[in-house]
Short mmCIF file of C-alpha atoms in Angstrom, two decimals:
data_model
loop_
_atom_site.label_atom_id
_atom_site.label_comp_id
_atom_site.label_asym_id
_atom_site.label_seq_id
_atom_site.Cartn_x
_atom_site.Cartn_y
_atom_site.Cartn_z
CA MET C 1 -44.13 -181.81 -45.43
CA LYS C 2 -42.97 -180.51 -48.53
CA ARG C 3 -40.76 -177.10 -47.48
CA LYS C 4 -39.78 -180.06 -44.01
CA TRP C 5 -37.95 -181.56 -46.97
CA LYS C 6 -37.07 -178.64 -49.33
CA VAL C 7 -35.10 -177.56 -46.16
CA PHE C 8 -33.46 -181.31 -45.01
CA LEU C 9 -31.89 -181.58 -48.51
CA LEU C 10 -31.55 -178.20 -48.63
CA LEU C 11 -29.35 -178.50 -45.25
CA LEU C 12 -27.72 -181.23 -46.11
CA ALA C 13 -26.95 -180.15 -49.05
CA LEU C 14 -24.43 -177.44 -47.46
CA LEU C 15 -22.51 -179.95 -44.83
CA ALA C 16 -20.54 -179.88 -48.29
CA LEU C 17 -19.18 -176.12 -47.76
CA THR C 18 -16.97 -175.95 -44.96
CA ALA C 19 -14.35 -177.42 -45.18
CA GLY C 20 -11.75 -174.13 -47.56
CA ALA C 21 -14.75 -171.12 -45.71
CA CYS C 22 -12.27 -170.15 -42.97
CA SER C 23 -9.46 -168.90 -45.36
CA ARG C 24 -11.52 -166.78 -47.34
CA SER C 25 -13.14 -164.87 -44.50
CA ALA C 26 -10.50 -161.68 -44.72
CA SER C 27 -11.29 -161.00 -48.33
CA LEU C 28 -14.24 -161.49 -48.69
CA ALA C 29 -15.03 -158.91 -45.27
CA GLU C 30 -12.74 -155.97 -48.28
CA GLY C 31 -15.55 -156.51 -50.80
CA GLN C 32 -14.39 -157.14 -54.96
CA ASN C 33 -17.04 -154.56 -56.60
CA ALA C 34 -18.20 -157.28 -59.97
CA PRO C 35 -21.44 -158.11 -60.17
CA ILE C 36 -22.66 -161.81 -61.70
CA GLU C 37 -25.36 -163.80 -61.54
CA VAL C 38 -27.23 -167.12 -61.06
CA ALA C 39 -29.81 -169.43 -61.40
CA GLN C 40 -31.92 -173.16 -61.38
CA VAL C 41 -33.70 -175.61 -62.75
CA GLU C 42 -37.15 -174.00 -64.00
CA VAL C 43 -37.97 -171.58 -66.21
CA PRO C 44 -34.61 -168.96 -67.35
CA LEU C 45 -32.19 -166.86 -65.71
CA ASP C 46 -30.72 -164.14 -65.87
CA ASP C 47 -28.05 -161.61 -65.80
CA VAL C 48 -24.43 -161.22 -64.15
CA VAL C 49 -21.50 -159.52 -63.82
CA ARG C 50 -18.43 -160.32 -64.06
CA PRO C 51 -15.38 -159.08 -63.33
CA ASP C 52 -12.80 -158.14 -66.64
CA ALA C 53 -8.67 -157.67 -67.10
CA ASP C 54 -9.26 -153.27 -66.27
CA SER C 55 -12.09 -152.80 -64.45
CA LYS C 56 -13.57 -153.38 -61.11
CA ALA C 57 -16.91 -155.72 -62.56
CA ALA C 58 -18.30 -155.24 -65.84
CA ALA C 59 -22.02 -156.46 -66.49
CA GLN C 60 -23.70 -160.07 -67.29
CA SER C 61 -26.03 -162.13 -67.36
CA VAL C 62 -27.56 -165.96 -67.35
CA ASN C 63 -29.85 -168.09 -69.26
CA ILE C 64 -30.40 -172.07 -70.07
CA GLU C 65 -28.76 -174.08 -69.06
CA PRO C 66 -27.67 -176.85 -71.73
CA VAL C 67 -28.63 -180.69 -69.31
CA GLU C 68 -28.29 -181.88 -72.11
CA VAL C 69 -29.17 -179.18 -71.17
CA VAL C 70 -31.91 -177.66 -69.33
CA ARG C 71 -33.92 -175.04 -68.65
CA SER C 72 -33.07 -172.71 -65.47
CA GLU C 73 -35.02 -170.83 -63.20
CA PRO C 74 -35.01 -166.50 -64.46
CA GLU C 75 -31.82 -165.72 -62.04
CA PRO C 76 -30.68 -161.79 -60.61
CA ALA C 77 -27.10 -160.42 -62.20
CA VAL C 78 -24.73 -160.67 -59.69
CA ALA C 79 -21.06 -159.44 -59.61
CA ARG C 80 -17.95 -162.14 -59.06
CA THR C 81 -15.15 -161.65 -56.55
CA PRO C 82 -12.28 -162.93 -56.85
CA ALA C 83 -12.09 -165.87 -57.50
CA PRO C 84 -11.34 -169.52 -55.64
CA ASP C 85 -8.04 -170.64 -53.87
CA PRO C 86 -6.14 -172.72 -57.22
CA LYS C 87 -4.70 -174.43 -54.88
CA GLN C 88 -7.60 -175.61 -53.58
CA ALA C 89 -8.40 -179.41 -55.98
CA PRO C 90 -11.94 -179.24 -56.93
CA LYS C 91 -14.37 -182.63 -56.16
CA LYS C 92 -14.36 -184.93 -57.86
CA ASP C 93 -17.89 -186.99 -59.22
CA GLY C 94 -19.73 -188.65 -55.91
CA GLU C 95 -17.10 -186.82 -53.29
CA GLU C 96 -20.00 -184.38 -52.02
CA GLU C 97 -21.95 -187.18 -51.36
CA GLU C 98 -20.14 -188.73 -49.16
CA ASP C 99 -18.75 -185.98 -47.97
CA LEU C 100 -21.62 -185.64 -45.79
CA LYS C 101 -21.42 -188.11 -44.18
CA ARG C 102 -18.34 -186.73 -42.63
CA ASP C 103 -18.38 -185.62 -38.77
CA TYR C 104 -17.78 -182.13 -38.60
CA SER C 105 -17.34 -182.21 -35.20
CA GLU C 106 -13.65 -181.84 -35.40
CA PHE C 107 -14.08 -177.63 -36.46
CA PHE C 108 -15.67 -177.17 -32.64
CA LYS C 109 -13.24 -179.32 -30.94
CA ASP C 110 -10.27 -176.39 -30.93
CA PRO C 111 -11.72 -172.74 -31.07
CA LYS C 112 -8.56 -171.17 -29.06
CA LYS C 113 -6.47 -172.80 -31.76
CA LEU C 114 -9.00 -172.73 -34.87
CA GLY C 115 -11.10 -169.53 -33.73
CA PHE C 116 -14.28 -169.57 -35.70
CA SER C 117 -15.62 -172.44 -37.33
CA PRO C 118 -15.96 -172.32 -40.91
CA GLY C 119 -19.37 -172.38 -40.34
CA GLU C 120 -19.14 -169.24 -37.70
CA HIS C 121 -16.14 -167.68 -40.87
CA LEU C 122 -19.10 -168.19 -43.49
CA PHE C 123 -21.93 -167.16 -41.04
CA ARG C 124 -20.48 -163.63 -40.02
CA ASN C 125 -18.72 -163.42 -44.05
CA VAL C 126 -23.08 -163.77 -45.26
CA TYR C 127 -24.32 -161.24 -42.31
CA TYR C 128 -21.41 -158.68 -43.67
CA HIS C 129 -21.82 -158.22 -47.21
CA ILE C 130 -26.33 -158.44 -45.94
CA LYS C 131 -25.40 -155.43 -44.06
CA THR C 132 -22.85 -153.38 -46.81
CA SER C 133 -24.06 -154.64 -50.40
CA PHE C 134 -28.06 -155.64 -49.91
CA VAL C 135 -30.18 -153.49 -52.82
CA GLU C 136 -32.10 -151.93 -49.66
CA GLU C 137 -31.19 -151.97 -45.74
CA VAL C 138 -31.65 -154.39 -44.12
CA GLU C 139 -32.25 -154.12 -40.43
CA ASP C 140 -30.87 -156.75 -37.52
CA LYS C 141 -34.78 -158.22 -36.08
CA VAL C 142 -35.63 -158.84 -39.68
CA LEU C 143 -32.82 -161.28 -39.88
CA PHE C 144 -32.92 -162.04 -36.05
CA GLU C 145 -36.20 -163.29 -36.91
CA GLY C 146 -35.15 -165.39 -39.95
CA VAL C 147 -32.97 -167.31 -38.39
CA LYS C 148 -34.99 -168.04 -35.18
CA ALA C 149 -38.22 -169.06 -37.55
CA GLU C 150 -35.48 -171.34 -40.13
CA VAL C 151 -33.84 -172.91 -36.52
CA ALA C 152 -37.26 -173.67 -35.06
CA ASN C 153 -38.75 -176.13 -38.44
CA LEU C 154 -34.84 -177.91 -38.36
CA LEU C 155 -35.41 -178.55 -34.18
CA GLU C 156 -38.50 -179.37 -34.80
CA GLN C 157 -37.44 -182.39 -37.36
CA ALA C 158 -34.58 -183.42 -34.56
CA LYS C 159 -37.82 -183.97 -32.58
CA VAL C 160 -36.17 -180.70 -30.62
CA PRO C 161 -37.49 -178.21 -27.99
CA THR C 162 -37.69 -175.05 -29.44
CA ASP C 163 -38.52 -172.97 -26.50
CA GLY C 164 -35.11 -171.87 -25.78
CA LEU C 165 -35.71 -169.64 -29.18
CA LYS C 166 -37.23 -167.49 -26.99
CA LYS C 167 -34.02 -167.37 -24.67
CA LEU C 168 -32.53 -165.79 -27.64
CA ASP C 169 -31.11 -161.73 -27.69
CA SER C 170 -31.82 -159.29 -30.46
CA SER C 171 -29.48 -157.30 -28.95
CA LYS C 172 -26.65 -159.81 -28.28
CA LYS C 173 -23.93 -161.59 -31.77
CA VAL C 174 -27.06 -164.19 -32.55
CA LEU C 175 -25.05 -167.72 -33.24
CA PRO C 176 -22.91 -167.78 -30.46
CA GLN C 177 -26.21 -168.04 -28.15
CA LEU C 178 -28.24 -171.07 -30.46
CA LEU C 179 -24.10 -172.66 -29.95
CA SER C 180 -24.73 -172.47 -26.41
CA LEU C 181 -28.21 -173.42 -26.46
CA TYR C 182 -28.52 -175.87 -29.10
CA GLY C 183 -24.40 -177.44 -30.11
CA ASP C 184 -25.12 -180.52 -28.00
CA LYS C 185 -28.34 -181.04 -28.72
CA VAL C 186 -28.27 -181.37 -33.48
CA ASP C 187 -25.45 -180.78 -35.23
CA LYS C 188 -23.48 -178.26 -35.23
CA ASN C 189 -23.29 -177.82 -38.60
CA LEU C 190 -26.72 -177.83 -39.35
CA LEU C 191 -27.24 -175.36 -37.49
CA VAL C 192 -25.21 -173.08 -38.34
CA TYR C 193 -26.08 -173.54 -42.67
CA SER C 194 -30.37 -173.07 -41.03
CA ALA C 195 -28.93 -169.37 -38.94
CA ILE C 196 -27.56 -168.84 -42.60
CA LEU C 197 -30.93 -169.93 -44.75
CA GLY C 198 -32.70 -168.66 -41.93
CA MET C 199 -30.80 -164.51 -43.16
CA LEU C 200 -31.12 -165.52 -46.70
CA GLN C 201 -34.97 -165.68 -45.95
CA GLY C 202 -35.29 -163.02 -43.99
CA LEU C 203 -34.56 -161.08 -47.20
CA ASP C 204 -37.46 -161.75 -48.87
CA ASP C 205 -35.42 -161.90 -51.90
CA ASN C 206 -35.57 -165.47 -54.19
CA TYR C 207 -31.89 -164.86 -55.08
CA SER C 208 -30.34 -164.09 -52.90
CA VAL C 209 -29.03 -168.61 -51.94
CA LEU C 210 -26.13 -169.42 -50.68
CA MET C 211 -25.02 -171.79 -53.87
CA THR C 212 -23.45 -175.15 -53.36
CA PRO C 213 -21.07 -175.83 -54.73
CA ASN C 214 -22.81 -178.42 -57.98
CA ASP C 215 -24.98 -175.66 -58.53
CA TYR C 216 -22.38 -172.61 -58.73
CA GLY C 217 -20.52 -175.24 -61.15
CA LYS C 218 -23.10 -175.81 -63.07
CA LEU C 219 -23.56 -171.51 -63.69
CA GLN C 220 -19.91 -171.44 -65.01
CA GLU C 221 -20.19 -174.51 -67.14
CA GLN C 222 -22.99 -173.36 -69.07
CA MET C 223 -22.03 -169.37 -68.49
CA GLN C 224 -18.22 -170.89 -70.24
CA ALA C 225 -20.52 -172.13 -73.09
CA LYS C 226 -18.09 -176.34 -72.58
CA GLU C 227 -18.43 -178.86 -74.79
CA PHE C 228 -19.44 -182.75 -73.24
CA GLY C 229 -20.53 -185.73 -74.40
CA GLY C 230 -24.81 -185.87 -75.22
CA ILE C 231 -27.77 -186.21 -78.31
CA GLY C 232 -28.81 -182.19 -78.31
CA ILE C 233 -31.48 -181.12 -76.28
CA TYR C 234 -33.23 -179.40 -73.72
CA ILE C 235 -35.10 -180.63 -71.36
CA GLU C 236 -37.61 -179.94 -68.64
CA LEU C 237 -39.75 -180.62 -66.82
CA ASP C 238 -43.79 -180.46 -67.22
CA ARG C 239 -45.22 -179.72 -64.30
CA GLU C 240 -48.54 -179.32 -66.94
CA ASN C 241 -48.25 -183.32 -67.47
CA GLY C 242 -47.16 -184.73 -63.25
CA ASN C 243 -43.45 -183.58 -64.13
CA GLN C 244 -42.52 -185.62 -66.67
CA LEU C 245 -39.86 -185.77 -68.98
CA THR C 246 -40.16 -183.74 -71.33
CA VAL C 247 -38.21 -182.85 -74.99
CA PHE C 248 -38.59 -179.15 -74.46
CA GLU C 249 -35.96 -177.87 -77.83
CA PRO C 250 -33.46 -180.03 -79.41
CA ILE C 251 -30.65 -178.08 -81.14
CA GLU C 252 -30.50 -178.14 -84.86
CA GLY C 253 -27.14 -180.18 -86.22
CA THR C 254 -27.13 -182.27 -82.67
CA PRO C 255 -27.78 -186.09 -83.32
CA ALA C 256 -30.74 -185.74 -80.95
CA TYR C 257 -32.06 -183.23 -84.02
CA ASN C 258 -30.92 -185.51 -86.27
CA ALA C 259 -32.27 -188.66 -85.01
CA GLY C 260 -35.73 -186.69 -85.52
CA LEU C 261 -36.31 -186.16 -82.10
CA GLU C 262 -38.89 -182.73 -81.60
CA ALA C 263 -40.25 -180.92 -78.94
CA GLY C 264 -42.38 -182.18 -76.75
CA ASP C 265 -42.16 -185.46 -77.03
CA LYS C 266 -42.77 -187.06 -73.83
CA ILE C 267 -39.14 -189.50 -71.78
CA LEU C 268 -40.58 -192.29 -70.62
CA LYS C 269 -37.22 -194.02 -70.27
CA ILE C 270 -33.74 -193.32 -70.56
CA ASP C 271 -31.91 -197.34 -71.54
CA GLY C 272 -34.73 -199.01 -71.02
CA GLU C 273 -34.66 -196.94 -66.96
CA ASP C 274 -38.58 -195.43 -66.04
CA THR C 275 -37.92 -191.15 -65.76
CA LYS C 276 -40.97 -191.38 -63.42
CA GLY C 277 -39.44 -189.15 -60.56
CA ILE C 278 -36.78 -188.14 -62.03
CA THR C 279 -34.82 -185.25 -61.42
CA LEU C 280 -33.42 -182.83 -64.29
CA ASP C 281 -29.69 -183.54 -63.09
CA MET C 282 -31.25 -187.19 -63.03
CA ALA C 283 -31.45 -187.26 -66.36
CA GLN C 284 -28.95 -185.33 -67.69
CA ALA C 285 -26.40 -187.85 -65.76
CA ALA C 286 -28.59 -190.58 -67.67
CA ILE C 287 -28.57 -188.53 -71.31
CA ARG C 288 -25.19 -187.39 -71.91
CA GLY C 289 -22.55 -189.60 -71.88
CA PRO C 290 -19.21 -190.46 -73.89
CA GLU C 291 -18.79 -189.49 -77.82
CA GLY C 292 -19.43 -192.49 -80.60
CA SER C 293 -21.77 -193.96 -77.07
CA LYS C 294 -25.16 -195.12 -77.35
CA VAL C 295 -28.75 -194.05 -75.37
CA VAL C 296 -32.36 -195.33 -76.34
CA LEU C 297 -34.73 -192.43 -75.53
CA THR C 298 -38.38 -194.00 -75.59
CA ILE C 299 -40.60 -190.89 -76.08
CA GLN C 300 -44.37 -190.72 -76.78
CA ARG C 301 -46.35 -189.04 -79.38
CA GLU C 302 -49.48 -188.23 -80.19
CA SER C 303 -48.81 -191.01 -82.69
CA GLY C 304 -47.27 -193.77 -80.40
CA GLN C 305 -43.93 -194.78 -78.24
CA LYS C 306 -40.81 -195.34 -80.59
CA ASN C 307 -37.46 -195.87 -79.23
CA PHE C 308 -34.71 -193.96 -80.35
CA SER C 309 -31.48 -195.27 -81.09
CA ILE C 310 -28.96 -191.63 -80.44
CA GLU C 311 -25.21 -191.65 -80.72
CA ARG C 312 -23.83 -189.70 -78.30
CA GLY C 313 -21.49 -186.81 -79.75
CA ARG C 314 -19.59 -183.81 -78.88
CA ILE C 315 -22.20 -180.69 -77.86
CA HIS C 316 -21.10 -177.63 -78.37
CA VAL C 317 -23.69 -175.13 -77.09
CA VAL C 318 -23.65 -171.65 -79.54
CA SER C 319 -25.73 -169.11 -78.31
CA VAL C 320 -26.74 -168.18 -81.18
CA SER C 321 -28.01 -168.91 -84.32
CA GLY C 322 -29.07 -167.75 -87.88
CA LYS C 323 -30.91 -168.46 -91.12
CA MET C 324 -31.92 -166.38 -93.93
CA LEU C 325 -36.33 -166.49 -94.11
CA PRO C 326 -37.93 -165.64 -97.57
CA ASN C 327 -38.18 -162.40 -98.82
CA ASN C 328 -34.69 -162.33 -97.88
CA ILE C 329 -35.91 -161.42 -94.14
CA GLY C 330 -33.23 -162.87 -91.87
CA TYR C 331 -33.08 -164.65 -88.38
CA ILE C 332 -31.22 -164.98 -85.59
CA ARG C 333 -32.13 -166.14 -82.31
CA LEU C 334 -29.42 -166.27 -79.41
CA ARG C 335 -30.28 -168.96 -76.71
CA LEU C 336 -28.30 -167.45 -73.56
CA PHE C 337 -26.20 -164.41 -73.40
CA GLY C 338 -22.29 -165.89 -72.50
CA GLN C 339 -19.40 -164.97 -73.05
CA GLU C 340 -18.80 -166.04 -76.80
CA THR C 341 -22.56 -164.19 -77.49
CA SER C 342 -21.21 -161.21 -78.95
CA ASP C 343 -18.53 -162.32 -81.15
CA GLU C 344 -21.37 -165.11 -83.18
CA LEU C 345 -24.03 -162.58 -82.86
CA GLU C 346 -21.32 -160.33 -85.28
CA GLN C 347 -20.38 -163.83 -87.12
CA ALA C 348 -24.60 -164.01 -87.98
CA MET C 349 -25.16 -161.42 -88.96
CA ASP C 350 -21.79 -160.67 -91.18
CA LYS C 351 -23.13 -164.13 -93.01
CA LEU C 352 -26.93 -162.86 -93.03
CA ARG C 353 -25.68 -159.47 -94.71
CA ASP C 354 -23.98 -161.42 -97.72
CA GLN C 355 -26.70 -163.51 -98.08
CA GLY C 356 -28.55 -159.24 -99.23
CA ALA C 357 -30.84 -159.88 -95.29
CA ARG C 358 -33.65 -156.42 -95.96
CA ALA C 359 -34.61 -156.52 -93.07
CA LEU C 360 -33.86 -158.64 -89.28
CA ILE C 361 -36.48 -160.61 -86.93
CA LEU C 362 -34.03 -161.03 -83.08
CA ASP C 363 -35.79 -164.10 -81.16
CA LEU C 364 -35.24 -163.60 -77.70
CA ARG C 365 -37.98 -166.30 -76.20
CA ASN C 366 -37.05 -168.46 -73.70
CA ASN C 367 -33.74 -167.02 -73.12
CA GLY C 368 -33.95 -166.48 -69.28
CA GLY C 369 -30.47 -164.10 -69.99
CA GLY C 370 -26.63 -164.85 -69.38
CA TYR C 371 -23.27 -161.66 -69.14
CA ILE C 372 -25.17 -158.16 -69.33
CA ASP C 373 -21.31 -157.85 -70.96
CA ALA C 374 -22.45 -159.75 -73.20
CA SER C 375 -26.42 -158.06 -73.73
CA VAL C 376 -24.44 -154.36 -74.23
CA GLY C 377 -23.12 -156.24 -76.86
CA VAL C 378 -25.84 -157.37 -78.65
CA VAL C 379 -27.07 -153.96 -78.25
CA GLY C 380 -24.56 -152.49 -79.71
CA ASN C 381 -24.87 -153.98 -83.76
CA PHE C 382 -27.61 -151.33 -83.64
CA ILE C 383 -26.78 -148.52 -82.23
CA GLU C 384 -25.50 -145.37 -82.04
CA ASN C 385 -21.71 -145.28 -80.22
CA ASP C 386 -21.66 -145.00 -76.25
CA GLY C 387 -25.84 -145.02 -76.67
CA LEU C 388 -27.12 -146.09 -73.17
CA VAL C 389 -27.65 -149.37 -73.20
CA VAL C 390 -28.87 -149.83 -69.12
CA TYR C 391 -28.41 -148.95 -65.97
CA THR C 392 -28.34 -150.00 -62.29
CA VAL C 393 -28.69 -148.16 -59.18
CA ASP C 394 -27.48 -149.87 -55.97
CA ARG C 395 -28.73 -149.43 -51.84
CA ASN C 396 -27.21 -145.54 -51.80
CA GLU C 397 -28.68 -144.54 -55.18
CA ARG C 398 -25.61 -144.75 -56.66
CA ARG C 399 -26.40 -145.20 -60.77
CA ARG C 400 -23.77 -147.06 -62.61
CA GLU C 401 -23.90 -146.85 -66.55
CA TYR C 402 -23.47 -149.87 -69.46
CA ARG C 403 -22.89 -148.08 -72.80
CA SER C 404 -22.22 -149.59 -76.79
CA PRO C 405 -19.01 -149.37 -76.94
CA THR C 406 -19.77 -149.25 -81.25
CA LEU C 407 -20.71 -147.92 -83.83
CA GLY C 408 -24.21 -149.90 -85.17
CA THR C 409 -23.74 -151.01 -88.68
CA ALA C 410 -27.51 -152.40 -88.38
CA LYS C 411 -30.07 -150.95 -89.92
CA LEU C 412 -33.16 -153.05 -90.27
CA PRO C 413 -35.77 -152.63 -89.96
CA MET C 414 -35.94 -155.26 -86.89
CA ILE C 415 -38.54 -157.39 -84.98
CA VAL C 416 -37.48 -158.54 -81.45
CA LEU C 417 -39.57 -161.94 -80.21
CA ILE C 418 -40.49 -161.83 -75.99
CA ASN C 419 -41.97 -164.47 -74.44
CA LYS C 420 -42.41 -165.33 -70.42
CA PHE C 421 -39.57 -166.99 -70.42
CA SER C 422 -37.58 -164.15 -71.54
CA ALA C 423 -35.34 -162.93 -68.76
CA SER C 424 -32.60 -160.79 -67.43
CA ALA C 425 -30.56 -160.15 -69.97
CA SER C 426 -33.01 -160.29 -72.69
CA GLU C 427 -35.58 -157.45 -71.09
CA ILE C 428 -32.15 -155.25 -71.09
CA THR C 429 -31.63 -156.48 -75.22
CA ALA C 430 -35.39 -156.06 -75.34
CA GLY C 431 -36.21 -152.77 -73.69
CA ALA C 432 -32.66 -151.20 -75.09
CA LEU C 433 -33.87 -151.65 -78.56
CA ARG C 434 -36.54 -150.83 -77.76
CA ASP C 435 -36.43 -147.12 -75.97
CA HIS C 436 -33.44 -146.10 -78.90
CA LYS C 437 -36.65 -146.38 -81.63
CA VAL C 438 -34.33 -149.90 -83.54
CA ALA C 439 -36.96 -153.16 -82.96
CA THR C 440 -40.30 -153.33 -82.64
CA LEU C 441 -40.94 -155.98 -80.05
CA VAL C 442 -43.52 -159.37 -80.94
CA GLY C 443 -44.84 -162.17 -78.66
CA GLU C 444 -46.18 -162.33 -74.57
CA HIS C 445 -44.72 -160.63 -71.41
CA SER C 446 -41.30 -161.38 -70.15
CA PHE C 447 -40.62 -162.79 -67.46
CA GLY C 448 -39.19 -159.84 -65.29
CA LYS C 449 -36.37 -159.93 -64.04
CA GLY C 450 -34.47 -156.97 -63.01
CA SER C 451 -32.43 -157.71 -60.18
CA VAL C 452 -28.33 -157.38 -60.03
CA GLN C 453 -27.28 -160.21 -58.12
CA GLN C 454 -22.83 -159.93 -56.48
CA LEU C 455 -21.82 -163.46 -56.50
CA TYR C 456 -18.80 -163.67 -53.47
CA PRO C 457 -17.35 -167.78 -53.92
CA PHE C 458 -15.55 -169.75 -51.36
CA PRO C 459 -12.04 -171.65 -51.80
CA ASP C 460 -14.47 -175.63 -51.83
CA GLY C 461 -16.21 -173.78 -55.14
CA SER C 462 -19.26 -172.87 -53.02
CA ALA C 463 -20.75 -169.45 -53.64
CA LEU C 464 -22.79 -166.42 -52.10
CA LYS C 465 -25.29 -164.90 -54.51
CA LEU C 466 -26.57 -161.45 -53.10
CA THR C 467 -28.79 -158.90 -55.02
CA ILE C 468 -27.34 -154.59 -55.05
CA ALA C 469 -29.37 -153.39 -57.34
CA LYS C 470 -31.83 -152.90 -59.35
CA PHE C 471 -31.55 -152.24 -64.24
CA TYR C 472 -33.81 -149.64 -66.06
CA THR C 473 -33.88 -149.54 -69.60
CA PRO C 474 -32.61 -146.74 -71.45
CA GLY C 475 -36.29 -144.39 -70.99
CA GLY C 476 -35.60 -145.12 -66.46
CA ASN C 477 -38.27 -148.32 -67.25
CA ILE C 478 -37.43 -150.37 -64.38
CA ILE C 479 -37.86 -154.57 -65.40
CA ASP C 480 -38.06 -155.99 -61.99
CA LYS C 481 -41.02 -157.81 -61.25
CA LYS C 482 -42.86 -155.04 -64.19
CA GLY C 483 -40.83 -157.41 -67.02
CA ILE C 484 -41.45 -155.43 -70.56
CA GLU C 485 -44.43 -155.32 -73.19
CA PRO C 486 -44.23 -156.19 -76.23
CA ASP C 487 -45.70 -153.72 -79.29
CA PHE C 488 -47.67 -157.03 -80.58
CA LYS C 489 -49.37 -159.09 -78.10
CA LEU C 490 -49.21 -162.66 -79.00
CA GLU C 491 -49.58 -165.84 -76.76
CA MET C 492 -48.06 -169.25 -77.43
CA GLU C 493 -46.67 -172.16 -76.43
CA PRO C 494 -43.75 -172.25 -75.26
CA ARG C 495 -43.05 -175.87 -77.10
CA PHE C 496 -44.35 -174.25 -80.11
CA VAL C 497 -41.18 -171.66 -80.74
CA GLY C 498 -39.57 -172.72 -83.74
CA ARG C 499 -41.54 -175.71 -85.08
CA GLY C 500 -42.59 -174.10 -88.55
CA GLU C 501 -47.03 -173.96 -88.79
CA LYS C 502 -47.36 -173.54 -85.08
CA ASP C 503 -45.20 -170.66 -84.64
CA THR C 504 -47.58 -167.64 -84.50
CA GLN C 505 -44.82 -165.29 -83.77
CA LEU C 506 -42.62 -165.94 -85.51
CA LYS C 507 -44.85 -166.25 -88.20
CA LYS C 508 -46.36 -162.05 -87.32
CA ALA C 509 -42.79 -161.13 -86.93
CA VAL C 510 -42.43 -162.04 -91.28
CA GLU C 511 -45.83 -160.27 -92.22
CA ILE C 512 -44.85 -157.34 -89.88
CA LEU C 513 -41.50 -156.93 -91.83
CA GLU C 514 -43.04 -157.38 -95.11
CA SER C 515 -45.58 -155.01 -94.67
CA LYS C 516 -42.32 -152.43 -93.75
CA LEU C 517 -40.77 -154.07 -96.72
CA THR C 518 -43.08 -153.60 -98.92
CA SER C 519 -44.16 -149.86 -98.02
CA HIS C 520 -40.97 -149.15 -98.47
CA ALA C 521 -40.73 -150.68 -102.05
CA SER C 522 -43.05 -148.23 -103.29
CA LEU C 523 -41.94 -144.96 -102.10
#
């Protein structure tokens, strides 16, 4: 039952992707090379490659989503093709829901006039990119079986006999066969998108997906660090407590932080509405609002319940924050690797230098990733000019290197903190700094997300995200599905990050650096 609902809801969401796909087929078929990447809710994100003005592809990666900032699943690095048609008007709130009610049969009325339907064009484009760009060569029969399995699931839900699937000929184009067999028995668009979903599931790769306009829009918002009206908290659904909506972390200096919200606070109600069964999207919509308006959160702590009436403000989610710890140990927290991360890191480093920092802690915990080039920029602060930061290998064993664009000037004893939610660009950064012998790693085994995705946008705002390569640390260590082992392993609940005495990993990092500073001073 759970799988049926999952597929049914996904197929409904994909209905909104049909319009506009037709006009994009030529440019998609030409295929540009700029990787980017994407993510969804539950853990950290991951790495993305995006194009810059002068090169075909620049590397990048992704991470936590400001939901009021939602934690997201680590995702693969991705590449991006040309931007969607600017003439295509963006959807307004509520339009996507209306799209689900449309009759899409009009797209199939006149095949001679339209050629292929938008859905068929999308199917062909997905197939084309899988066959030419997926990180591993895939036989048609594998995709064929994936299509059959997913279409069978759709037919079962629609209570349509599946016997006709036995007639499918794997040596012929599968979509025309499906439309001929079932086009008059189930919605044609559901049939087409079910076939697309089946192809992607046949890849057995969680990071190769067709993103809805809503999902792709959220990724862009997260990576571009846009401002919004809200209170400034990261939230999550605590799986160990019945998916209870929980404050993962308040952002320092925001209304939520100033009001006294704490990591681990359970949000029982939002403006009097029970949060039981709420999704992260629903919670985000309820908590955000116009600057100056108020939201009341009913919070459960060990000490009891308490209502917090918080005035919303303008929230700008910076990716970097820094402060000075005792004994002149500088501390910098990277929450994600976004477009402004490199510049923000340089500013934070300058401030710590001015304050006399003698050592540095770089905190990558709970950081799901982001742009690869942001990771390259971060590492560039600490290694030699043109030093290797990371390299990728594609299906044809072609190697692409990403090197430091600058000469690192930060020559301080350094600890990098990682945990099980440090993914993608975080792992690139941690791995590179250790391989170059400029940092010691403290914390937990990292997530293990080491793949690169190419992102192919469509005019309607949707996008295909496809894994095109694996990445390796400078020392040749593969990260994907293996992660990075810290030099000093110390397990800790992720919600204790930044919580004073409960943050035992940070305390350990400070102890190690104090010992190094003491030994250097005695020489």
